[in-house]
Short mmCIF file of C-alpha atoms in Angstrom, two decimals:
data_model
loop_
_atom_site.label_atom_id
_atom_site.label_comp_id
_atom_site.label_asym_id
_atom_site.label_seq_id
_atom_site.Cartn_x
_atom_site.Cartn_y
_atom_site.Cartn_z
CA ASN A 1 118.83 92.39 104.22
CA ALA A 2 115.96 92.78 106.69
CA GLY A 3 117.22 95.84 108.60
CA VAL A 4 114.41 97.19 110.78
CA THR A 5 111.09 95.39 110.47
CA GLN A 6 107.88 96.92 111.76
CA THR A 7 104.49 95.29 111.91
CA PRO A 8 101.72 95.92 111.15
CA LYS A 9 101.87 98.50 108.34
CA PHE A 10 98.30 99.66 108.91
CA GLN A 11 95.97 99.37 111.90
CA VAL A 12 92.58 100.72 112.87
CA LEU A 13 91.66 100.65 116.56
CA LYS A 14 88.62 101.63 118.50
CA THR A 15 89.01 104.06 121.38
CA GLY A 16 90.02 102.18 124.50
CA GLN A 17 91.51 99.16 122.74
CA SER A 18 95.09 98.16 123.36
CA MET A 19 97.65 96.86 120.91
CA THR A 20 101.34 96.29 120.40
CA LEU A 21 103.40 97.58 117.50
CA GLN A 22 106.27 95.23 116.81
CA CYS A 23 109.80 96.26 115.90
CA ALA A 24 112.75 93.99 115.23
CA GLN A 25 116.23 94.68 113.91
CA ASP A 26 118.93 92.27 112.81
CA MET A 27 121.92 94.62 112.83
CA ASN A 28 122.87 94.11 116.50
CA HIS A 29 122.21 97.79 117.21
CA GLU A 30 122.31 98.82 120.85
CA TYR A 31 120.03 101.81 120.40
CA MET A 32 116.35 101.49 119.47
CA SER A 33 113.63 104.10 119.52
CA TRP A 34 110.02 104.83 118.64
CA TYR A 35 108.82 108.04 116.99
CA ARG A 36 105.45 109.34 115.98
CA GLN A 37 105.03 111.57 112.94
CA ASP A 38 102.24 114.12 112.79
CA PRO A 39 101.72 116.75 110.09
CA GLY A 40 103.79 119.89 110.66
CA MET A 41 105.54 118.45 113.72
CA GLY A 42 108.27 116.26 112.31
CA LEU A 43 109.14 113.12 114.22
CA ARG A 44 108.75 113.17 117.98
CA LEU A 45 110.47 110.67 120.21
CA ILE A 46 108.17 108.46 122.30
CA HIS A 47 110.54 106.02 124.05
CA TYR A 48 114.04 104.78 123.48
CA SER A 49 116.45 102.12 124.68
CA VAL A 50 120.25 101.97 124.82
CA GLY A 51 120.37 98.21 125.41
CA ALA A 52 118.47 95.17 126.60
CA GLY A 53 116.74 95.86 129.90
CA ILE A 54 117.16 99.64 129.62
CA THR A 55 114.41 101.99 128.45
CA ASP A 56 113.67 105.65 128.92
CA GLN A 57 111.04 108.20 128.02
CA GLY A 58 111.29 110.58 125.12
CA GLU A 59 109.36 113.73 124.36
CA VAL A 60 105.82 112.27 124.17
CA PRO A 61 105.67 109.07 126.29
CA ASN A 62 102.17 109.32 127.77
CA GLY A 63 99.87 106.49 126.76
CA TYR A 64 102.70 104.22 125.58
CA ASN A 65 104.81 101.51 127.17
CA VAL A 66 107.94 99.78 125.93
CA SER A 67 110.20 96.96 127.00
CA ARG A 68 113.52 95.65 125.72
CA SER A 69 114.07 92.04 126.71
CA THR A 70 116.42 91.31 123.79
CA THR A 71 118.78 93.35 121.65
CA GLU A 72 116.66 92.63 118.57
CA ASP A 73 113.12 93.50 119.70
CA PHE A 74 111.55 96.72 120.95
CA PRO A 75 107.74 96.56 121.01
CA LEU A 76 105.57 99.61 121.62
CA ARG A 77 102.35 99.09 123.56
CA LEU A 78 99.34 101.37 123.40
CA LEU A 79 97.55 100.82 126.69
CA SER A 80 94.16 102.38 125.91
CA ALA A 81 94.03 103.90 122.46
CA ALA A 82 92.78 107.47 122.05
CA PRO A 83 92.02 109.44 118.85
CA SER A 84 95.02 111.67 119.69
CA GLN A 85 97.24 108.65 119.06
CA THR A 86 96.24 108.56 115.40
CA SER A 87 99.60 108.96 113.74
CA VAL A 88 102.34 107.29 111.76
CA TYR A 89 104.77 105.42 113.99
CA PHE A 90 108.39 104.69 113.16
CA CYS A 91 110.85 102.43 114.86
CA ALA A 92 114.54 103.27 114.41
CA SER A 93 117.81 101.67 115.49
CA SER A 94 121.49 102.56 115.45
CA TYR A 95 124.86 101.78 116.99
CA LEU A 96 126.06 103.76 119.99
CA GLN A 97 129.31 105.17 118.63
CA GLY A 98 129.23 108.86 119.37
CA ALA A 99 127.55 111.42 117.16
CA LYS A 100 128.20 109.71 113.81
CA THR A 101 125.59 107.03 114.14
CA GLU A 102 123.08 106.87 111.32
CA ALA A 103 119.63 105.71 112.38
CA PHE A 104 117.90 103.04 110.33
CA PHE A 105 114.13 103.24 110.15
CA GLY A 106 111.37 100.73 109.72
CA GLN A 107 108.71 101.20 107.07
CA GLY A 108 106.28 102.83 109.50
CA THR A 109 102.87 101.91 110.91
CA ARG A 110 99.89 104.05 110.05
CA LEU A 111 97.54 103.88 113.04
CA THR A 112 94.02 105.26 113.09
CA VAL A 113 92.02 105.38 116.32
CA VAL A 114 88.29 105.87 115.85
CA ALA B 1 112.86 124.60 123.25
CA GLN B 2 113.02 123.58 119.63
CA LYS B 3 116.37 122.01 118.88
CA ILE B 4 116.00 121.85 115.10
CA THR B 5 114.27 124.54 113.07
CA GLN B 6 113.29 124.18 109.45
CA THR B 7 111.60 127.40 108.41
CA GLN B 8 110.47 126.38 104.92
CA PRO B 9 107.31 124.26 105.02
CA GLY B 10 107.32 123.82 101.24
CA MET B 11 109.42 124.68 98.22
CA PHE B 12 109.10 124.40 94.47
CA VAL B 13 112.11 123.89 92.24
CA GLN B 14 112.49 123.51 88.49
CA GLU B 15 113.97 120.26 87.23
CA LYS B 16 117.78 120.46 86.80
CA GLU B 17 118.07 123.45 89.11
CA ALA B 18 119.59 123.49 92.59
CA VAL B 19 117.62 123.95 95.78
CA THR B 20 118.75 124.82 99.31
CA LEU B 21 116.86 123.62 102.36
CA ASP B 22 117.46 125.56 105.55
CA CYS B 23 118.19 124.01 108.92
CA THR B 24 119.27 125.73 112.11
CA TYR B 25 119.94 123.94 115.37
CA ASP B 26 120.39 124.68 119.03
CA THR B 27 122.91 122.92 121.24
CA SER B 28 125.41 123.68 123.94
CA ASP B 29 127.46 120.56 123.18
CA GLN B 30 130.72 120.75 121.27
CA SER B 31 130.30 117.26 119.85
CA TYR B 32 127.18 116.56 117.85
CA GLY B 33 126.07 115.11 114.56
CA LEU B 34 123.69 116.49 111.96
CA PHE B 35 121.72 114.32 109.59
CA TRP B 36 119.38 114.82 106.67
CA TYR B 37 116.69 112.30 105.79
CA LYS B 38 114.38 112.09 102.80
CA GLN B 39 110.81 110.84 103.05
CA PRO B 40 109.16 110.21 99.68
CA SER B 41 105.41 109.83 99.34
CA SER B 42 105.79 106.09 99.97
CA GLY B 43 106.66 106.98 103.57
CA GLU B 44 110.03 105.40 104.27
CA MET B 45 112.86 107.41 105.85
CA ILE B 46 116.01 107.47 103.73
CA PHE B 47 119.32 108.67 105.15
CA LEU B 48 121.02 111.19 102.85
CA ILE B 49 124.02 112.83 104.45
CA TYR B 50 125.85 113.34 107.72
CA GLN B 51 127.94 116.25 109.09
CA GLY B 52 129.95 116.00 112.29
CA SER B 53 130.53 119.06 114.43
CA TYR B 54 134.29 118.60 114.21
CA ASP B 55 134.37 117.96 110.46
CA GLU B 56 136.34 120.71 108.76
CA GLN B 57 134.98 119.99 105.31
CA ASN B 58 131.36 120.31 104.26
CA ALA B 59 129.85 116.88 103.68
CA THR B 60 128.97 115.79 100.16
CA GLU B 61 127.19 112.69 98.86
CA GLY B 62 126.57 112.71 95.14
CA ARG B 63 124.11 115.50 94.37
CA TYR B 64 123.68 116.29 98.06
CA SER B 65 125.94 118.67 99.93
CA LEU B 66 125.81 120.40 103.26
CA ASN B 67 126.52 124.08 103.77
CA PHE B 68 127.70 123.81 107.38
CA GLN B 69 128.20 127.09 109.24
CA LYS B 70 129.06 126.14 112.78
CA ALA B 71 129.17 129.65 114.22
CA ARG B 72 125.68 130.31 112.88
CA LYS B 73 124.50 126.83 113.91
CA SER B 74 123.15 126.11 110.48
CA ALA B 75 123.40 123.01 108.28
CA ASN B 76 121.62 123.70 105.02
CA LEU B 77 121.12 120.91 102.51
CA VAL B 78 121.85 121.68 98.88
CA ILE B 79 120.40 119.41 96.21
CA SER B 80 122.01 120.05 92.86
CA ALA B 81 120.53 119.24 89.43
CA SER B 82 117.09 118.44 90.86
CA GLN B 83 115.24 115.44 89.49
CA LEU B 84 111.54 114.59 89.61
CA GLY B 85 112.39 111.81 92.04
CA ASP B 86 113.67 114.38 94.52
CA SER B 87 110.08 115.43 95.26
CA ALA B 88 109.71 114.45 98.90
CA MET B 89 109.76 115.72 102.45
CA TYR B 90 113.21 116.40 103.88
CA PHE B 91 114.06 116.31 107.56
CA CYS B 92 117.04 117.75 109.36
CA ALA B 93 118.03 115.95 112.58
CA MET B 94 120.65 116.25 115.30
CA ARG B 95 122.21 113.82 117.72
CA GLU B 96 123.96 115.03 120.88
CA PRO B 97 125.66 112.02 122.38
CA ARG B 98 126.83 113.58 125.61
CA SER B 99 123.76 115.33 126.88
CA ASN B 100 120.97 113.43 125.25
CA ASP B 101 121.72 109.72 125.44
CA TYR B 102 122.05 109.52 121.68
CA LYS B 103 118.53 110.78 121.07
CA LEU B 104 117.88 112.01 117.53
CA SER B 105 115.88 115.26 117.38
CA PHE B 106 114.04 116.18 114.17
CA GLY B 107 112.86 119.38 112.58
CA ALA B 108 109.33 119.78 111.22
CA GLY B 109 110.47 119.05 107.67
CA THR B 110 110.40 120.78 104.29
CA THR B 111 108.34 119.49 101.38
CA VAL B 112 110.12 119.82 98.04
CA THR B 113 108.21 119.62 94.78
CA VAL B 114 110.25 119.37 91.59
CA ARG B 115 108.53 120.73 88.50
CA ALA B 116 109.22 119.40 84.99
#
């Protein structure tokens, strides 16, 4: 049972570098999303998607891009990494069936920008 | 505006005792869902319990129960008979399908430490 798979688990970047965090789910979920977790702030939504070809911004989208070419994959791109992007990133997916839709999370990616 | 408020940054509880984690929320929707997740020190997010806005009964899942007071917009999590493995951070979250495109909003979390 793969569920939601995120890679890598850990990453160190230099300021200005770009990279892509990968997220894949095998549950045929329509909804996928990216969150960042910072101490004392809970999880904040970066970008989300309600289906292939459809993406939208969340609460903290600046500095990040996403695309959704397939139902399964939802990569998150950091265009030019900044120390403020040091965080733990989670990908989550769920069905779109009204309010009662539990979100399944990946294992998280701990990113450090130096 | 903050949609989910968890006012307790950290709590200590004695093993085998019950603990209540507070969660208040803000929404103008009539239909919404409330979730609690557990995040142990290993970092993964574990779904615990769900409460729908139209559910008449408080949700229960094993040792977890929700004290849902709709008029007060609160959904407090009660963990009964605490175990050492319950030490973790707990997040309250809300989904508002009509107004928010199914986005899940989280509170800041409460860290629970269970003492032997």
